[in-house]
Amino acid sequence: MNKEPDFFSNITPTSGGLIIIALGVLLLIGAIRRWKWVFDMTGERNKGFNFLLFLYDLFGDKGLRVGVIITSVIIILGGIGIMCFYKR
């Protein structure tokens, strides 16, 4: 039986890093522009520690916004790290 080729195994680290950076930039722009879907916190909230809900409880909407900005910067830095340190 032949195994189907996996789509994600053909992505180079550079392409994967660029995709992750693009998602982080989209999240960052959404946090700066206050897009509603970025801050929508629906769902169960009692499942362990949640960094963004903790900031929201402490500082309100501004704390949530700062938390999303911090998270998006971490995602962008992770994408840059993937591009720089994973070479084929």
Short mmCIF file of N, CA and C in Angstrom, two decimals:
data_model
loop_
_atom_site.label_atom_id
_atom_site.label_comp_id
_atom_site.label_asym_id
_atom_site.label_seq_id
_atom_site.Cartn_x
_atom_site.Cartn_y
_atom_site.Cartn_z
N MET A 1 0.83 -1.17 0.00
CA MET A 1 0.00 0.00 0.00
C MET A 1 0.88 1.25 0.00
N ASN A 2 0.64 2.14 -0.91
CA ASN A 2 1.43 3.37 -1.00
C ASN A 2 0.91 4.40 0.00
N LYS A 3 1.86 5.05 0.62
CA LYS A 3 1.49 6.08 1.59
C LYS A 3 1.34 7.41 0.87
N GLU A 4 0.28 8.12 1.18
CA GLU A 4 0.04 9.43 0.58
C GLU A 4 1.09 10.42 1.08
N PRO A 5 1.61 11.28 0.21
CA PRO A 5 2.58 12.28 0.68
C PRO A 5 1.90 13.31 1.58
N ASP A 6 2.57 13.63 2.65
CA ASP A 6 2.05 14.60 3.59
C ASP A 6 2.31 16.01 3.06
N PHE A 7 1.28 16.85 3.10
CA PHE A 7 1.40 18.22 2.59
C PHE A 7 2.43 19.02 3.38
N PHE A 8 2.41 18.88 4.70
CA PHE A 8 3.26 19.71 5.53
C PHE A 8 4.72 19.25 5.53
N SER A 9 5.00 18.05 5.08
CA SER A 9 6.39 17.60 5.04
C SER A 9 7.16 18.26 3.90
N ASN A 10 6.47 18.84 2.93
CA ASN A 10 7.13 19.49 1.80
C ASN A 10 7.38 20.97 2.03
N ILE A 11 6.92 21.52 3.14
CA ILE A 11 7.12 22.94 3.42
C ILE A 11 8.53 23.14 3.98
N THR A 12 9.27 24.06 3.39
CA THR A 12 10.61 24.37 3.88
C THR A 12 10.51 25.21 5.16
N PRO A 13 11.55 25.21 5.99
CA PRO A 13 11.52 26.04 7.19
C PRO A 13 11.33 27.53 6.88
N THR A 14 11.86 27.98 5.75
CA THR A 14 11.69 29.38 5.38
C THR A 14 10.22 29.68 5.10
N SER A 15 9.56 28.81 4.35
CA SER A 15 8.15 29.01 4.05
C SER A 15 7.30 28.90 5.31
N GLY A 16 7.59 27.91 6.14
CA GLY A 16 6.86 27.76 7.39
C GLY A 16 7.04 28.95 8.31
N GLY A 17 8.27 29.45 8.38
CA GLY A 17 8.54 30.63 9.20
C GLY A 17 7.79 31.85 8.69
N LEU A 18 7.74 32.01 7.37
CA LEU A 18 7.00 33.14 6.80
C LEU A 18 5.51 33.04 7.09
N ILE A 19 4.97 31.83 7.05
CA ILE A 19 3.54 31.64 7.36
C ILE A 19 3.27 32.00 8.82
N ILE A 20 4.14 31.55 9.72
CA ILE A 20 3.96 31.86 11.14
C ILE A 20 4.11 33.36 11.40
N ILE A 21 5.08 33.99 10.73
CA ILE A 21 5.26 35.44 10.87
C ILE A 21 4.03 36.18 10.36
N ALA A 22 3.47 35.74 9.23
CA ALA A 22 2.28 36.38 8.68
C ALA A 22 1.09 36.26 9.64
N LEU A 23 0.93 35.10 10.26
CA LEU A 23 -0.15 34.94 11.24
C LEU A 23 0.06 35.83 12.47
N GLY A 24 1.32 35.94 12.91
CA GLY A 24 1.62 36.82 14.04
C GLY A 24 1.38 38.28 13.72
N VAL A 25 1.74 38.69 12.50
CA VAL A 25 1.50 40.08 12.08
C VAL A 25 0.00 40.35 11.98
N LEU A 26 -0.76 39.38 11.46
CA LEU A 26 -2.21 39.54 11.38
C LEU A 26 -2.82 39.70 12.77
N LEU A 27 -2.36 38.90 13.71
CA LEU A 27 -2.84 39.01 15.09
C LEU A 27 -2.43 40.34 15.71
N LEU A 28 -1.21 40.80 15.42
CA LEU A 28 -0.73 42.08 15.95
C LEU A 28 -1.55 43.24 15.40
N ILE A 29 -1.81 43.23 14.10
CA ILE A 29 -2.63 44.29 13.49
C ILE A 29 -4.04 44.25 14.07
N GLY A 30 -4.57 43.05 14.26
CA GLY A 30 -5.90 42.92 14.85
C GLY A 30 -5.96 43.47 16.27
N ALA A 31 -4.90 43.27 17.03
CA ALA A 31 -4.87 43.80 18.40
C ALA A 31 -4.74 45.32 18.40
N ILE A 32 -3.95 45.86 17.49
CA ILE A 32 -3.78 47.30 17.42
C ILE A 32 -5.07 47.98 16.93
N ARG A 33 -5.72 47.37 15.93
CA ARG A 33 -6.95 47.94 15.36
C ARG A 33 -8.21 47.58 16.13
N ARG A 34 -8.07 46.76 17.19
CA ARG A 34 -9.19 46.32 18.04
C ARG A 34 -10.25 45.56 17.25
N TRP A 35 -9.80 44.61 16.42
CA TRP A 35 -10.75 43.77 15.69
C TRP A 35 -11.47 42.87 16.68
N LYS A 36 -12.77 42.75 16.49
CA LYS A 36 -13.60 42.02 17.45
C LYS A 36 -13.23 40.54 17.54
N TRP A 37 -12.90 39.90 16.42
CA TRP A 37 -12.61 38.47 16.44
C TRP A 37 -11.32 38.15 17.18
N VAL A 38 -10.44 39.13 17.31
CA VAL A 38 -9.20 38.90 18.05
C VAL A 38 -9.48 38.82 19.55
N PHE A 39 -10.42 39.62 20.02
CA PHE A 39 -10.69 39.70 21.45
C PHE A 39 -11.88 38.87 21.90
N ASP A 40 -12.50 38.14 21.00
CA ASP A 40 -13.67 37.33 21.36
C ASP A 40 -13.21 36.15 22.22
N MET A 41 -13.62 36.15 23.47
CA MET A 41 -13.17 35.14 24.43
C MET A 41 -14.31 34.20 24.80
N THR A 42 -15.05 33.70 23.82
CA THR A 42 -16.16 32.80 24.11
C THR A 42 -15.63 31.40 24.37
N GLY A 43 -16.43 30.60 25.03
CA GLY A 43 -16.02 29.23 25.33
C GLY A 43 -15.85 29.05 26.83
N GLU A 44 -15.37 27.87 27.21
CA GLU A 44 -15.17 27.58 28.63
C GLU A 44 -13.94 28.31 29.15
N ARG A 45 -14.11 28.92 30.32
CA ARG A 45 -13.02 29.72 30.87
C ARG A 45 -12.46 29.15 32.16
N ASN A 46 -12.91 27.99 32.56
CA ASN A 46 -12.49 27.45 33.85
C ASN A 46 -11.55 26.26 33.70
N LYS A 47 -10.79 26.21 32.64
CA LYS A 47 -9.89 25.08 32.39
C LYS A 47 -8.44 25.51 32.66
N GLY A 48 -8.06 25.60 33.90
CA GLY A 48 -6.67 25.91 34.23
C GLY A 48 -6.34 27.38 34.06
N PHE A 49 -5.05 27.66 34.04
CA PHE A 49 -4.56 29.03 33.95
C PHE A 49 -4.62 29.51 32.51
N ASN A 50 -5.12 30.72 32.33
CA ASN A 50 -5.18 31.35 31.01
C ASN A 50 -4.57 32.74 31.14
N PHE A 51 -3.47 32.97 30.46
CA PHE A 51 -2.72 34.22 30.57
C PHE A 51 -3.57 35.42 30.17
N LEU A 52 -4.30 35.30 29.05
CA LEU A 52 -5.08 36.44 28.57
C LEU A 52 -6.25 36.75 29.49
N LEU A 53 -6.91 35.72 30.02
CA LEU A 53 -8.00 35.98 30.96
C LEU A 53 -7.49 36.56 32.27
N PHE A 54 -6.29 36.15 32.67
CA PHE A 54 -5.68 36.71 33.87
C PHE A 54 -5.43 38.21 33.69
N LEU A 55 -4.89 38.59 32.53
CA LEU A 55 -4.67 40.01 32.26
C LEU A 55 -5.99 40.77 32.16
N TYR A 56 -7.00 40.12 31.57
CA TYR A 56 -8.31 40.77 31.46
C TYR A 56 -8.93 41.00 32.84
N ASP A 57 -8.79 40.03 33.72
CA ASP A 57 -9.33 40.18 35.08
C ASP A 57 -8.59 41.26 35.86
N LEU A 58 -7.29 41.38 35.65
CA LEU A 58 -6.50 42.38 36.39
C LEU A 58 -6.67 43.79 35.84
N PHE A 59 -6.56 43.94 34.50
CA PHE A 59 -6.47 45.27 33.91
C PHE A 59 -7.61 45.63 32.96
N GLY A 60 -8.53 44.72 32.71
CA GLY A 60 -9.64 45.02 31.82
C GLY A 60 -9.26 44.88 30.35
N ASP A 61 -9.94 45.66 29.51
CA ASP A 61 -9.73 45.56 28.06
C ASP A 61 -8.31 45.92 27.63
N LYS A 62 -7.72 46.92 28.29
CA LYS A 62 -6.35 47.31 27.92
C LYS A 62 -5.36 46.20 28.24
N GLY A 63 -5.56 45.52 29.33
CA GLY A 63 -4.69 44.40 29.68
C GLY A 63 -4.80 43.26 28.68
N LEU A 64 -6.03 42.98 28.24
CA LEU A 64 -6.23 41.95 27.23
C LEU A 64 -5.55 42.34 25.93
N ARG A 65 -5.66 43.60 25.56
CA ARG A 65 -5.02 44.07 24.33
C ARG A 65 -3.50 43.95 24.41
N VAL A 66 -2.93 44.35 25.52
CA VAL A 66 -1.47 44.22 25.71
C VAL A 66 -1.06 42.75 25.68
N GLY A 67 -1.87 41.88 26.29
CA GLY A 67 -1.56 40.45 26.27
C GLY A 67 -1.57 39.87 24.87
N VAL A 68 -2.53 40.29 24.04
CA VAL A 68 -2.58 39.80 22.66
C VAL A 68 -1.39 40.34 21.87
N ILE A 69 -1.00 41.58 22.12
CA ILE A 69 0.17 42.14 21.44
C ILE A 69 1.43 41.38 21.84
N ILE A 70 1.58 41.07 23.12
CA ILE A 70 2.74 40.30 23.58
C ILE A 70 2.74 38.91 22.94
N THR A 71 1.58 38.27 22.89
CA THR A 71 1.48 36.94 22.29
C THR A 71 1.83 36.98 20.81
N SER A 72 1.36 38.00 20.09
CA SER A 72 1.66 38.08 18.66
C SER A 72 3.14 38.35 18.41
N VAL A 73 3.77 39.13 19.26
CA VAL A 73 5.21 39.36 19.11
C VAL A 73 5.98 38.07 19.36
N ILE A 74 5.55 37.27 20.32
CA ILE A 74 6.20 35.98 20.58
C ILE A 74 6.03 35.05 19.37
N ILE A 75 4.85 35.06 18.75
CA ILE A 75 4.62 34.25 17.56
C ILE A 75 5.52 34.70 16.42
N ILE A 76 5.65 36.01 16.23
CA ILE A 76 6.53 36.54 15.18
C ILE A 76 7.98 36.14 15.44
N LEU A 77 8.43 36.26 16.68
CA LEU A 77 9.81 35.87 17.01
C LEU A 77 10.02 34.37 16.81
N GLY A 78 9.00 33.57 17.10
CA GLY A 78 9.10 32.13 16.85
C GLY A 78 9.24 31.83 15.36
N GLY A 79 8.50 32.55 14.53
CA GLY A 79 8.64 32.38 13.08
C GLY A 79 10.01 32.77 12.58
N ILE A 80 10.55 33.85 13.13
CA ILE A 80 11.91 34.26 12.76
C ILE A 80 12.92 33.21 13.21
N GLY A 81 12.71 32.67 14.41
CA GLY A 81 13.60 31.62 14.90
C GLY A 81 13.57 30.38 14.03
N ILE A 82 12.39 29.99 13.58
CA ILE A 82 12.28 28.84 12.68
C ILE A 82 13.03 29.11 11.38
N MET A 83 12.88 30.31 10.85
CA MET A 83 13.57 30.64 9.59
C MET A 83 15.08 30.63 9.75
N CYS A 84 15.56 31.10 10.89
CA CYS A 84 17.01 31.24 11.07
C CYS A 84 17.69 29.94 11.49
N PHE A 85 17.06 29.16 12.37
CA PHE A 85 17.76 28.05 12.99
C PHE A 85 17.46 26.68 12.39
N TYR A 86 16.40 26.56 11.61
CA TYR A 86 16.10 25.27 10.98
C TYR A 86 16.42 25.36 9.50
N LYS A 87 17.54 24.83 9.14
CA LYS A 87 17.95 24.82 7.73
C LYS A 87 17.96 23.38 7.24
N ARG A 88 17.47 23.18 6.03
CA ARG A 88 17.51 21.84 5.44
C ARG A 88 18.79 21.63 4.69
#
